Structures are given as C-alpha cells and as structure tokens.
Coordinates of N, CA and C in Angstrom, one line a residue:
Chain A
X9 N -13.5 -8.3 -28.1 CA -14.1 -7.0 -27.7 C -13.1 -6.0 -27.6
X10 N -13.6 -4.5 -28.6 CA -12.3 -4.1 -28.2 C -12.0 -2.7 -26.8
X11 N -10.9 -3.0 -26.9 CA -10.8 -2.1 -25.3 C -10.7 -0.3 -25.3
X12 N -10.3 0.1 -24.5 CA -10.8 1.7 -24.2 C -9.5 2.5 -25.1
X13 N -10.2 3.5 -26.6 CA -9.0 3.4 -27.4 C -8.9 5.1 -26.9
X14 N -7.7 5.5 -27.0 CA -7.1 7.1 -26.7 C -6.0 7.3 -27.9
X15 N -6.9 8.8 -28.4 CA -5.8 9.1 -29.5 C -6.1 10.9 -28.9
X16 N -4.9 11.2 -29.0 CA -3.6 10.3 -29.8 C -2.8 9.9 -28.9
X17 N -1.9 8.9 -29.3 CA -0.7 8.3 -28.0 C -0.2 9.8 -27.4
X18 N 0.3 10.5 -28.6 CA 1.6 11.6 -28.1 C 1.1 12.4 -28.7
X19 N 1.6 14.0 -27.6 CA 1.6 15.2 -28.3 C 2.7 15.9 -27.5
X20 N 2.9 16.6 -28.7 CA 3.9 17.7 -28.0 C 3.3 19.1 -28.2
X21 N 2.7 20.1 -27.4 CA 2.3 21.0 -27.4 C 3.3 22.7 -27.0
X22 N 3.0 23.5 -27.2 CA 3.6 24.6 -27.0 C 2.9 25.7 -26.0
X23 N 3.9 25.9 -24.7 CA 3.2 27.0 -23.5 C 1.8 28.0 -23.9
X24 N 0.8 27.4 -23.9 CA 0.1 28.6 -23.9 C -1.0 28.0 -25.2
X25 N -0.7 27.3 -25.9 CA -1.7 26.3 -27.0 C -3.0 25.5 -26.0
X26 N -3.9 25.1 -27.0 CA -4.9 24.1 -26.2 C -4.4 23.1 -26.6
X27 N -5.3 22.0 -26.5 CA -5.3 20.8 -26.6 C -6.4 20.3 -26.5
X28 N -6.9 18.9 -27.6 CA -8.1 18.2 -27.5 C -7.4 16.6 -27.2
X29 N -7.8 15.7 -26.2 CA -7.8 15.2 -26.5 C -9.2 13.1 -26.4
X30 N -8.9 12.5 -26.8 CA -9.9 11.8 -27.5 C -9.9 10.3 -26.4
X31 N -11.4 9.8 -26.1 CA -11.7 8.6 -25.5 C -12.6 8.0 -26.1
X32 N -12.5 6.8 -26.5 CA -13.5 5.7 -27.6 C -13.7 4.7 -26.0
X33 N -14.8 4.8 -25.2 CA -14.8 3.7 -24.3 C -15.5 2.0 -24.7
X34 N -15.2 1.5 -23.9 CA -15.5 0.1 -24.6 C -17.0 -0.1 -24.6
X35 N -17.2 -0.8 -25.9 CA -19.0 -0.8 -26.6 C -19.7 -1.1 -25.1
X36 N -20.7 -0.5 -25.4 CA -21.8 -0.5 -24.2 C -21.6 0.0 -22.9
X37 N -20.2 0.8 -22.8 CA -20.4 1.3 -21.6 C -20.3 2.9 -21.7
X38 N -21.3 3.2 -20.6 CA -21.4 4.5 -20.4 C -21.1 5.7 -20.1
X39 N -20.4 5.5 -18.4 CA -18.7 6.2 -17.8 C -18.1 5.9 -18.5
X40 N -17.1 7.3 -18.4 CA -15.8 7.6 -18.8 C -15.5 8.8 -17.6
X41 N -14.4 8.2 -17.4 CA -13.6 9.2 -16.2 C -12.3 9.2 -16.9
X42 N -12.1 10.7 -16.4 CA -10.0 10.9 -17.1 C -9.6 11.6 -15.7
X43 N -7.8 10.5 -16.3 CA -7.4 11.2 -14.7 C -5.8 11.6 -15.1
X44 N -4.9 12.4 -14.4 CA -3.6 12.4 -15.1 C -2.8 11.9 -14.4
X45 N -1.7 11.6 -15.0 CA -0.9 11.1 -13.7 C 0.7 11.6 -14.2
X46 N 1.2 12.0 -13.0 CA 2.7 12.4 -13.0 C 3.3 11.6 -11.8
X47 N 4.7 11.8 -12.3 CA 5.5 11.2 -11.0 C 5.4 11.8 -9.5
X48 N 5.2 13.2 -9.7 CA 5.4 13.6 -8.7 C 3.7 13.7 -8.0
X49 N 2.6 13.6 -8.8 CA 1.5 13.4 -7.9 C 0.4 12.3 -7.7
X50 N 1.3 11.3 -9.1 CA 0.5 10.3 -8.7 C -0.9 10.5 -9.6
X51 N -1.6 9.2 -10.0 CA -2.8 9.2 -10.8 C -4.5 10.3 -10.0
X52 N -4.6 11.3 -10.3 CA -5.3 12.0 -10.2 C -6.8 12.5 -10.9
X53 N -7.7 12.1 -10.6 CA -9.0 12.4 -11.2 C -9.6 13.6 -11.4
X54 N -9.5 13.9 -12.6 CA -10.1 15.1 -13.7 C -11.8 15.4 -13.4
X55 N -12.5 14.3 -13.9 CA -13.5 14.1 -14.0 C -14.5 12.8 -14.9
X56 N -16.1 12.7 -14.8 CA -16.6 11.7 -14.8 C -17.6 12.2 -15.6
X57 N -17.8 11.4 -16.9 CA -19.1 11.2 -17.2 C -19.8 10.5 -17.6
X58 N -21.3 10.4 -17.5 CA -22.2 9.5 -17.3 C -23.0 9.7 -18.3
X59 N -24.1 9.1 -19.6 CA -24.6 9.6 -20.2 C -25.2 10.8 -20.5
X60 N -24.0 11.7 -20.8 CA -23.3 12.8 -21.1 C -23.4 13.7 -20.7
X61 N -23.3 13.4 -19.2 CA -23.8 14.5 -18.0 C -22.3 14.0 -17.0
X62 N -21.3 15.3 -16.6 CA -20.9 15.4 -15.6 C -21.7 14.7 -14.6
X63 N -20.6 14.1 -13.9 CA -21.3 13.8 -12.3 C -20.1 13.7 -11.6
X64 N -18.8 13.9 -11.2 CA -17.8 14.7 -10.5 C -16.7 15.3 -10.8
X65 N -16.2 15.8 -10.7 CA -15.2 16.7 -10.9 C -14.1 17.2 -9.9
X66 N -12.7 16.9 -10.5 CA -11.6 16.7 -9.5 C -11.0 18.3 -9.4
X67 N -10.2 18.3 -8.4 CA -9.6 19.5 -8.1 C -8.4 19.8 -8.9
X68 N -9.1 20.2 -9.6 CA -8.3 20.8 -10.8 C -9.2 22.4 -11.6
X69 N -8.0 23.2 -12.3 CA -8.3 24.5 -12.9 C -9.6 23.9 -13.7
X70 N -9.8 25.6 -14.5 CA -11.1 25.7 -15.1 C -10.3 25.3 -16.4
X71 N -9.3 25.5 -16.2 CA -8.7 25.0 -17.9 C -8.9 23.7 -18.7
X72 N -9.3 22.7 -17.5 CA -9.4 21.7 -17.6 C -10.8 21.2 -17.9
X73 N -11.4 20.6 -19.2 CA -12.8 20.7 -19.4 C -12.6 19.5 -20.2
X74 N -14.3 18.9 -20.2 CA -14.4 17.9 -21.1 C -15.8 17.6 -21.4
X75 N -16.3 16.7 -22.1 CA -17.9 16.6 -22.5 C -17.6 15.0 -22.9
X76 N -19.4 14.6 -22.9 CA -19.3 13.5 -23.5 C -20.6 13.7 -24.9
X77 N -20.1 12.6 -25.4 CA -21.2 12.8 -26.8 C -22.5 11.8 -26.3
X78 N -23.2 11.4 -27.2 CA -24.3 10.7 -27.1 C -24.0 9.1 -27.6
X79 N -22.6 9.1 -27.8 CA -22.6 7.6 -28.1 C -21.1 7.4 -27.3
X80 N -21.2 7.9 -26.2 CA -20.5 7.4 -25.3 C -18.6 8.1 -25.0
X81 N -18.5 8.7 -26.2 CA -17.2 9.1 -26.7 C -16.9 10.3 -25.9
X82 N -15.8 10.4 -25.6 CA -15.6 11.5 -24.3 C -14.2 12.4 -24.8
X83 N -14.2 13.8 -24.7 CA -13.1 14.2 -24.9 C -12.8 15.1 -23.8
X84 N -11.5 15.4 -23.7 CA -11.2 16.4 -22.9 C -10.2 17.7 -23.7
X85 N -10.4 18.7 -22.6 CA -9.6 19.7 -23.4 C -8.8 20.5 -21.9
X86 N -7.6 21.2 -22.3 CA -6.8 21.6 -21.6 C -6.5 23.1 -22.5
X87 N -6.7 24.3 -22.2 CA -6.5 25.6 -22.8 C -5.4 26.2 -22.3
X88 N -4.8 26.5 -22.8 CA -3.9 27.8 -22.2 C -2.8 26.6 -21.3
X89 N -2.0 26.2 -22.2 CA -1.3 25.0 -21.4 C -0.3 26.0 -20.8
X90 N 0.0 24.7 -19.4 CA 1.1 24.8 -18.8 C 2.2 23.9 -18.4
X91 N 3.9 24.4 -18.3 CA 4.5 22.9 -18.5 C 4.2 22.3 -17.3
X92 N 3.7 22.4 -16.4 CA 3.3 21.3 -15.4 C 2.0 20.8 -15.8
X93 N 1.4 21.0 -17.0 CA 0.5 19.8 -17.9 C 0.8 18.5 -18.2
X94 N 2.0 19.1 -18.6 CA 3.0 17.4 -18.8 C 2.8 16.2 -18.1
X95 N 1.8 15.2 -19.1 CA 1.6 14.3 -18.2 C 1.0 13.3 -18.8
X96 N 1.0 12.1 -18.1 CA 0.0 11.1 -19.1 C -1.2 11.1 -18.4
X97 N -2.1 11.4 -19.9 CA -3.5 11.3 -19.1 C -4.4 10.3 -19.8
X98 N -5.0 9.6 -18.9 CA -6.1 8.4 -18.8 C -6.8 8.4 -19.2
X99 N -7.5 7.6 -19.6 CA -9.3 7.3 -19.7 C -9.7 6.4 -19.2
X100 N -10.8 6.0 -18.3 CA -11.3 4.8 -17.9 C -12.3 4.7 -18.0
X101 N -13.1 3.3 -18.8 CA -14.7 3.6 -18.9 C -14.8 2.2 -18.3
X102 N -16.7 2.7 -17.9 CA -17.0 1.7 -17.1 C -18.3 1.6 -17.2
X103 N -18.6 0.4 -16.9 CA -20.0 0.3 -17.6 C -21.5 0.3 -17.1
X104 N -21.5 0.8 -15.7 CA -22.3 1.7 -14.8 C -21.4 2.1 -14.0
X105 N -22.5 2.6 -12.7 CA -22.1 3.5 -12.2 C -21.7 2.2 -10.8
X106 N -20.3 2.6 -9.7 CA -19.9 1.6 -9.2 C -19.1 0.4 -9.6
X107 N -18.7 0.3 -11.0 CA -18.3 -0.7 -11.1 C -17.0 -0.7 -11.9
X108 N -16.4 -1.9 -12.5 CA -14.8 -1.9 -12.7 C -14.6 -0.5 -13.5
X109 N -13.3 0.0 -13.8 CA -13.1 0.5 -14.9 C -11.6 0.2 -15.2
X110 N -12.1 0.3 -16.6 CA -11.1 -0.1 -17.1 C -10.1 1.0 -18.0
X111 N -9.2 1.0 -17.7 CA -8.0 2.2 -18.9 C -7.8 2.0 -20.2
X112 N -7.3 3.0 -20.9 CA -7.2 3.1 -22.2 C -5.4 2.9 -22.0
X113 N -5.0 3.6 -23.0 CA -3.3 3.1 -22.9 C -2.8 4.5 -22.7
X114 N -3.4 5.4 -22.9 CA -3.7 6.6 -22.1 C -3.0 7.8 -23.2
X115 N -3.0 9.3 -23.2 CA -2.3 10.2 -23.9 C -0.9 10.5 -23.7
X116 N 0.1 10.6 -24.0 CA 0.8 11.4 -23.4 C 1.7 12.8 -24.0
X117 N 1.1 13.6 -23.1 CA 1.3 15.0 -23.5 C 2.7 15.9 -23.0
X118 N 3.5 16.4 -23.8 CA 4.5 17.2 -23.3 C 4.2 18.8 -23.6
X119 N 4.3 19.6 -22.6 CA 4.1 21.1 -22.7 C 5.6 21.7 -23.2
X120 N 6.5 22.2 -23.6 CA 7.7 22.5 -23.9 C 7.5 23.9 -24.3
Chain B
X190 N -10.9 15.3 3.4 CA -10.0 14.9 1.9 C -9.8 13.1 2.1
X191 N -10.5 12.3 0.8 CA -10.5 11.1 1.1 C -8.7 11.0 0.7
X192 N -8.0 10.0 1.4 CA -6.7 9.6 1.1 C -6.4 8.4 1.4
X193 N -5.6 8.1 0.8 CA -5.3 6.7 0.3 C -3.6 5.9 0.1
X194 N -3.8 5.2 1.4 CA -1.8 5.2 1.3 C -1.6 3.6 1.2
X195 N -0.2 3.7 0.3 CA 0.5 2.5 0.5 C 2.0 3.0 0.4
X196 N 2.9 1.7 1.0 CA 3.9 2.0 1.4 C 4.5 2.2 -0.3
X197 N 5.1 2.8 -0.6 CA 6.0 2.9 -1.7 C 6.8 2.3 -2.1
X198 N 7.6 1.0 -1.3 CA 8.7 0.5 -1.7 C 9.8 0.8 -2.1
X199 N 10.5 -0.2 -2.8 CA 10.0 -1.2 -3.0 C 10.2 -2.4 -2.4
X200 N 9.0 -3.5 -2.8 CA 9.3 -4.9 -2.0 C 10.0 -6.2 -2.8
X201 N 10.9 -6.6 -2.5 CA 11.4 -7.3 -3.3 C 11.0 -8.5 -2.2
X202 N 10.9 -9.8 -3.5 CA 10.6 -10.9 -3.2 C 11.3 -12.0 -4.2
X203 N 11.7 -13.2 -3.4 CA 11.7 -14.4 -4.5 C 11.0 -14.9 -5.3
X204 N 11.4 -14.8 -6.2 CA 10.6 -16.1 -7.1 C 10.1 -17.2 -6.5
X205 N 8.7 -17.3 -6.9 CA 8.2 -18.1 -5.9 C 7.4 -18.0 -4.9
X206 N 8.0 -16.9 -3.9 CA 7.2 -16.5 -2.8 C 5.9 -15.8 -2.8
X207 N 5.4 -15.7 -1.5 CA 3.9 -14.9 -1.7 C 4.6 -13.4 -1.3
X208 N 3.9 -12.6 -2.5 CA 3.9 -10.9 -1.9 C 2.7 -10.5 -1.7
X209 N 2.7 -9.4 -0.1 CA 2.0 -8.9 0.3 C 1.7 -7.3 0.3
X210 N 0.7 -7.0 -0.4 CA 0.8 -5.9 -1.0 C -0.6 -5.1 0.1
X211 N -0.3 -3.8 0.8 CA -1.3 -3.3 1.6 C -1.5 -2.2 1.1
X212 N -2.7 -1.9 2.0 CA -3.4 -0.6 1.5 C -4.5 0.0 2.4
X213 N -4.6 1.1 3.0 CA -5.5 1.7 4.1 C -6.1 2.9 3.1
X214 N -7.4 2.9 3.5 CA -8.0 4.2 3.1 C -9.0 4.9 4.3
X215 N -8.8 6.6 4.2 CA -9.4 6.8 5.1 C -11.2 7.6 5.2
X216 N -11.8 6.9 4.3 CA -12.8 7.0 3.8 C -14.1 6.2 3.9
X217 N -14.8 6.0 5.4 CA -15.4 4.9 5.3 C -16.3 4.8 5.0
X218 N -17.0 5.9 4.2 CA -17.9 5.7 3.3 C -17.5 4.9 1.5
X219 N -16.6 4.2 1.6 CA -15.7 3.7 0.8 C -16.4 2.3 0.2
X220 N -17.4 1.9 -1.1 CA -17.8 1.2 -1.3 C -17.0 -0.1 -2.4
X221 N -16.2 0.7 -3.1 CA -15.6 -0.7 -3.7 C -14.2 -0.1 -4.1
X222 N -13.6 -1.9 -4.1 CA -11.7 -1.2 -4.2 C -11.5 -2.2 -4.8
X223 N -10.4 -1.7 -5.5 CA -9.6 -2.1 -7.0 C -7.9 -2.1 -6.6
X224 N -7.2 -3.2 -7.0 CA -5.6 -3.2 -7.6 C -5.7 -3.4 -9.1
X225 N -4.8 -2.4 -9.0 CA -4.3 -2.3 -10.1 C -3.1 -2.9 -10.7
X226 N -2.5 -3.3 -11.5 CA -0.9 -3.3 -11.9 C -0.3 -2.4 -13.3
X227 N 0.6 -1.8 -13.1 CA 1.1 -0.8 -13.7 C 2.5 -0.8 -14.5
X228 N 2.8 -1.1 -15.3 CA 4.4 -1.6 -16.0 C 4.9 -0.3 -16.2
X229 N 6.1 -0.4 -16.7 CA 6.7 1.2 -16.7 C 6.5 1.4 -17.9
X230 N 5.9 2.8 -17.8 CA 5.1 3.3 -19.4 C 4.2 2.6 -19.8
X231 N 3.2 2.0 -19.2 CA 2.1 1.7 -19.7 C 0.9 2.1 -18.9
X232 N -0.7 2.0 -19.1 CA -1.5 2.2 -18.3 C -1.8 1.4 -17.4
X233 N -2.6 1.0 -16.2 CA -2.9 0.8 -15.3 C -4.0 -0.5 -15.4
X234 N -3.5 -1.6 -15.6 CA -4.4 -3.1 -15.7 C -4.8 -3.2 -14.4
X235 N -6.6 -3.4 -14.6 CA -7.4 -4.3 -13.2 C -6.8 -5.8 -13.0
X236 N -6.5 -5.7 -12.1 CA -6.2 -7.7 -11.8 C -7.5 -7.9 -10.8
X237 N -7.8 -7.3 -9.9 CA -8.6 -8.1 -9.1 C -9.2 -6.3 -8.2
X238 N -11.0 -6.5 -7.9 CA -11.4 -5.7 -7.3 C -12.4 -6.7 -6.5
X239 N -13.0 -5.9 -5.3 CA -13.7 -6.3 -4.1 C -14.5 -5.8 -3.5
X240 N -15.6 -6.3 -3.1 CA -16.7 -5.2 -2.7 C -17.2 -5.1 -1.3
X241 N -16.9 -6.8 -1.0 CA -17.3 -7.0 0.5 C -16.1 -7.7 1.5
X242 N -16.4 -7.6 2.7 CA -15.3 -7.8 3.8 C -15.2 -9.2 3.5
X243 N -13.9 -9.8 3.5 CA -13.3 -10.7 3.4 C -12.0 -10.9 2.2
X244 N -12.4 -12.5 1.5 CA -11.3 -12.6 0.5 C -11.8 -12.6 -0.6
X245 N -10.9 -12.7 -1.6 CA -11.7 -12.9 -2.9 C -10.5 -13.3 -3.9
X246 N -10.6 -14.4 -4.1 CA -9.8 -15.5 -4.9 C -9.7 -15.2 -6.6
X247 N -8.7 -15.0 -7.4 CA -8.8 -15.4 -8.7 C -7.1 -15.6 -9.4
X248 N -7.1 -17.1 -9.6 CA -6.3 -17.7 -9.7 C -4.5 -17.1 -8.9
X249 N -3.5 -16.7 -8.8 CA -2.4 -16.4 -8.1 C -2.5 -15.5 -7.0
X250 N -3.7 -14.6 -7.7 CA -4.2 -13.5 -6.8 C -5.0 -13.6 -5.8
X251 N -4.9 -13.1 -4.3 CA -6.4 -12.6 -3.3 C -6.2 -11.6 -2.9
X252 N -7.7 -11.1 -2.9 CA -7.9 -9.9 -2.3 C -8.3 -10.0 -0.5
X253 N -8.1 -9.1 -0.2 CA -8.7 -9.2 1.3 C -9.0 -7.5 1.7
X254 N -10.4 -7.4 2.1 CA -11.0 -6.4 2.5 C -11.7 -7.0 4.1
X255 N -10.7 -5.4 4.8 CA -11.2 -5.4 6.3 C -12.2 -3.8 6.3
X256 N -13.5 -3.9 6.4 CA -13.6 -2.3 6.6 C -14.0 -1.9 7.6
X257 N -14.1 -2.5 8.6 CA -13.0 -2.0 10.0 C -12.3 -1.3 10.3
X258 N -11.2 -2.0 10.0 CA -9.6 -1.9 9.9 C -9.2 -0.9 8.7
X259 N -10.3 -0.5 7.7 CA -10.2 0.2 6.4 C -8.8 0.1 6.4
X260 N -8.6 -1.6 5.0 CA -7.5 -2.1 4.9 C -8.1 -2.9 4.1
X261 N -7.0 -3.0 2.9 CA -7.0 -3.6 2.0 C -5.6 -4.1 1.7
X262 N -6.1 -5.8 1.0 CA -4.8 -6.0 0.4 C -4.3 -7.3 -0.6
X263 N -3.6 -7.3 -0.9 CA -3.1 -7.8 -2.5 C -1.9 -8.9 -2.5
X264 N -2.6 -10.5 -1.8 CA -1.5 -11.4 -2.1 C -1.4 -11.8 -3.1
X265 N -0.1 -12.0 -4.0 CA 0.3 -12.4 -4.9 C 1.1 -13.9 -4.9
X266 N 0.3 -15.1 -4.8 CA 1.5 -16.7 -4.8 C 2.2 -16.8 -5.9
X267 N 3.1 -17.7 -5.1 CA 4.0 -18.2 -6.6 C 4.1 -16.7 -7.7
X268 N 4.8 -15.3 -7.3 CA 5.3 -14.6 -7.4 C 6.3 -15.2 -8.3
X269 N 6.2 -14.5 -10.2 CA 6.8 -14.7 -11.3 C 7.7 -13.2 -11.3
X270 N 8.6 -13.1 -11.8 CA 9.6 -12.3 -12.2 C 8.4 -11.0 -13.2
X271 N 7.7 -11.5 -14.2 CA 7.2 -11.1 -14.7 C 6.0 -10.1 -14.3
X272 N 5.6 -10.7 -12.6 CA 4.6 -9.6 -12.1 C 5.4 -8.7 -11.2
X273 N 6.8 -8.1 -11.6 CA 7.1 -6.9 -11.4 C 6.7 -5.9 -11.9
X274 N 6.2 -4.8 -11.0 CA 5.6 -3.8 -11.1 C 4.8 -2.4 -10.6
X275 N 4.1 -2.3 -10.5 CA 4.0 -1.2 -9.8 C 2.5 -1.4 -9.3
X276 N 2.3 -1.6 -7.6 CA 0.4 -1.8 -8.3 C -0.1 -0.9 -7.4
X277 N -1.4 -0.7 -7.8 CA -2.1 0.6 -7.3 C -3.4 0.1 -6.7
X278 N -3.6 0.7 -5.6 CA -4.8 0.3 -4.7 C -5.6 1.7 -4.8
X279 N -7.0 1.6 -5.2 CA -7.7 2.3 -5.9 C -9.1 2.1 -4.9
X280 N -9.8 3.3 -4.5 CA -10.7 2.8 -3.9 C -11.8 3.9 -4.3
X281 N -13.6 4.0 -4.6 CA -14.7 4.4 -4.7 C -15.4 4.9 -3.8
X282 N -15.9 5.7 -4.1 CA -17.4 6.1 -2.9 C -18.8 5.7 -3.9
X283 N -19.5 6.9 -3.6 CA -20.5 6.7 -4.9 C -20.3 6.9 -6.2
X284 N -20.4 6.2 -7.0 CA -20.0 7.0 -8.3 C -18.9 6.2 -8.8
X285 N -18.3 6.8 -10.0 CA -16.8 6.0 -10.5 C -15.7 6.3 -10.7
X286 N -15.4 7.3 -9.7 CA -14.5 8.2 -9.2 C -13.6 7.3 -8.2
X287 N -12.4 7.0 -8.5 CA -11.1 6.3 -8.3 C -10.2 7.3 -7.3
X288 N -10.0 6.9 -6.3 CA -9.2 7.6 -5.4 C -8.1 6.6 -5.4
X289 N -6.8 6.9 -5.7 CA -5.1 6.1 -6.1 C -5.0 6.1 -4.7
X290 N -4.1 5.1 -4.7 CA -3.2 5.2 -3.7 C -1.4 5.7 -4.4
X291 N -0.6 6.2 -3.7 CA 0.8 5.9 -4.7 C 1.6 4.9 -5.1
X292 N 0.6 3.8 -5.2 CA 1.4 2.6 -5.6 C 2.4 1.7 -5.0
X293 N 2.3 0.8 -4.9 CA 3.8 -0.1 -4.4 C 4.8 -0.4 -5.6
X294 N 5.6 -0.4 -5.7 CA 6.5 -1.3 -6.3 C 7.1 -2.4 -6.2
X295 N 6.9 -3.1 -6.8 CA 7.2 -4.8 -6.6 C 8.2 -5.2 -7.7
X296 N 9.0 -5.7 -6.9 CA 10.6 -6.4 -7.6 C 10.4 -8.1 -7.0
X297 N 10.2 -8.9 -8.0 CA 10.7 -10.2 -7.9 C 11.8 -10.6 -8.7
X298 N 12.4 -11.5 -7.9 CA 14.1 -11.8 -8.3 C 14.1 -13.0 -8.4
X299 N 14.6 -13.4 -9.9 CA 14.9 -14.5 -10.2 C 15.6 -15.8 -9.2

C-alpha cells in the first residue's frame, strides 16, 4: 500500500515568489492536514481537509492557502514568500475524522 | 491556547534499558494522542497512539494515558541504539488537527 507521497522533496524559491506545493494521501483516505515545522517552532498546523472542505485552520497569514480536489489530493500554496518560510512542510492523511495520521516525507522549502 | 509540553532533553539511556518518555497536555477536552518518532531529516513515523486511560502494549513499546493527570507517556524496553531519536507527543480534540509537543530527544548508548 503505498504511503502519503509529497512532491517535490526540495525547492529553493526567491523572497517574494509563490509556491505550490503537492499531497497524494494514502488510497482511501480522506484528511489531509499540512503542518510546518522549523527548529525554532517546532511542528505547527497549517490546516485540514476533509472531502474537500476546510474544517480547521492554524494560526497562520492569509498567504498561506490550500484546497483539496475531489480525489483526495491536496495542495498548498504560500504567496509572496518570506525567508522565515523556510521550512519543512508536512502532509498527513488520515482516513477519517479522529484517527491516525500518517506523514508524507514532507517538502522542503528554502526562501533565499 | 491548547499546549503541549515535553521535556526537551536529552535522555540518554543504555542499551538495553527502559526509556521513559513524558508528556502533559493542557487540553482536557483532548480525545486521542499519538508518539511519534522523528530521525534527523526525516518526517515524523506513528509508533503507537491511544485513546483511553490506561496502557496500551505493541511489541517494545507502551503507551500510558492518565486524563486526570492529562499525562501521557512512552516506555520504550530493551532500548536499541537504533531507536535514537527524536519523539513527539501529539495530541487531538475534534477533528485531525495535531497539537506537537517539542519533542524529546533520545540518545541510547551502546
């Protein structure tokens, strides 16, 4: 079975560019939550979605947005970067609501 | 503000021994909690999650939830060199929204 895929591994982006980027969660599950994590704050929750409806949202800017499609596939986008973007960010899908989730191997993004 | 603490470490242990890995959250509307383990540069692997007060056994690992005490925690037996790492105590409300803890770091020594 295969597991929660995130592309792309790496990006290097430039101050002030967007960014897309990509969550394949594992077959038959529905959630997908993305969260970032840096050294200095620790794994942090973006947001959640559930057949393809937001259902929370972390405290974070408006820059930070995402959707899901109708077959489960979830992306996120980051506009107008900033170098405290720099980070690796997650995906975890899960296959209702309450229950495990599981990570992808995650993005990781440098602002420069 | 739900929050979520563990001591940071790190805990070093022998080869061999049991590590004891804690975790308080202050959220007692808090329905299910998760450890994590975390390698350096990689993402964040489930070993064991828990939903009701007590233990919960799966093979080296137990879990133990007091929600009481809103306390969680993560013995590790016969502690291998190889389950050095980093592990994360992760707890829910409604929904599947993951509240971290900062992790412990774990050093076992040959």
């Amino acid at each position: 079975k295969a597991g929660v895929t995130q592309t792309p591994r790496y990006l290097i982006k430039t101050r002030g560019q967007q960014v897309t980027l990509s969550c394949s969660p594992i077959s038959g599950h529905r959630s997908v939550s993305w969260y970032q994590q840096t050294p200095g704050q620790g794994l942090q929750f973006l947001f959640e979605y559930f057949s393809e409806t937001q259902r929370n949202k972390g405290n974070f800017p408006g820059r930070f947005s995402g959707r899901q499609f109708s077959n489960s596939r979830s992306e996120m986008n980051v506009s107008t970067l900033e170098l405290g973007d720099s980070a690796l960010y997650l995906c975890a899908s899960s296959l209702a609501m309450n229950t495990e989730a599981f990570f992808g191997q995650g993005t990781r993004l440098t602002v420069v | 503000q739900k929050e979520v603490e563990q001591n940071s470490g790190p805990l070093s242990v022998p080869e061999g021994a049991i590590a004891s890995l804690n975790c308080t959250y202050s959220d007692r509307g808090s329905q299910s909690f998760f450890w994590y383990r975390q390698y350096s540069g990689k993402s964040p692997e489930l070993i064991m999650f828990i939903y009701s007060n007590g233990d919960k056994e799966d093979g080296r690992f137990t879990a133990q939830l007091n929600k009481a005490s809103q306390y969680v925690s993560l013995l590790i037996r016969d502690s291998q060199p190889s389950d050095s790492a980093t592990y994360l105590c992760a707890v829910t409300g409604a929904g599947n929204m993951l509240t971290f803890g900062g992790g412990t770091r774990l050093m076992v020594k040959p």
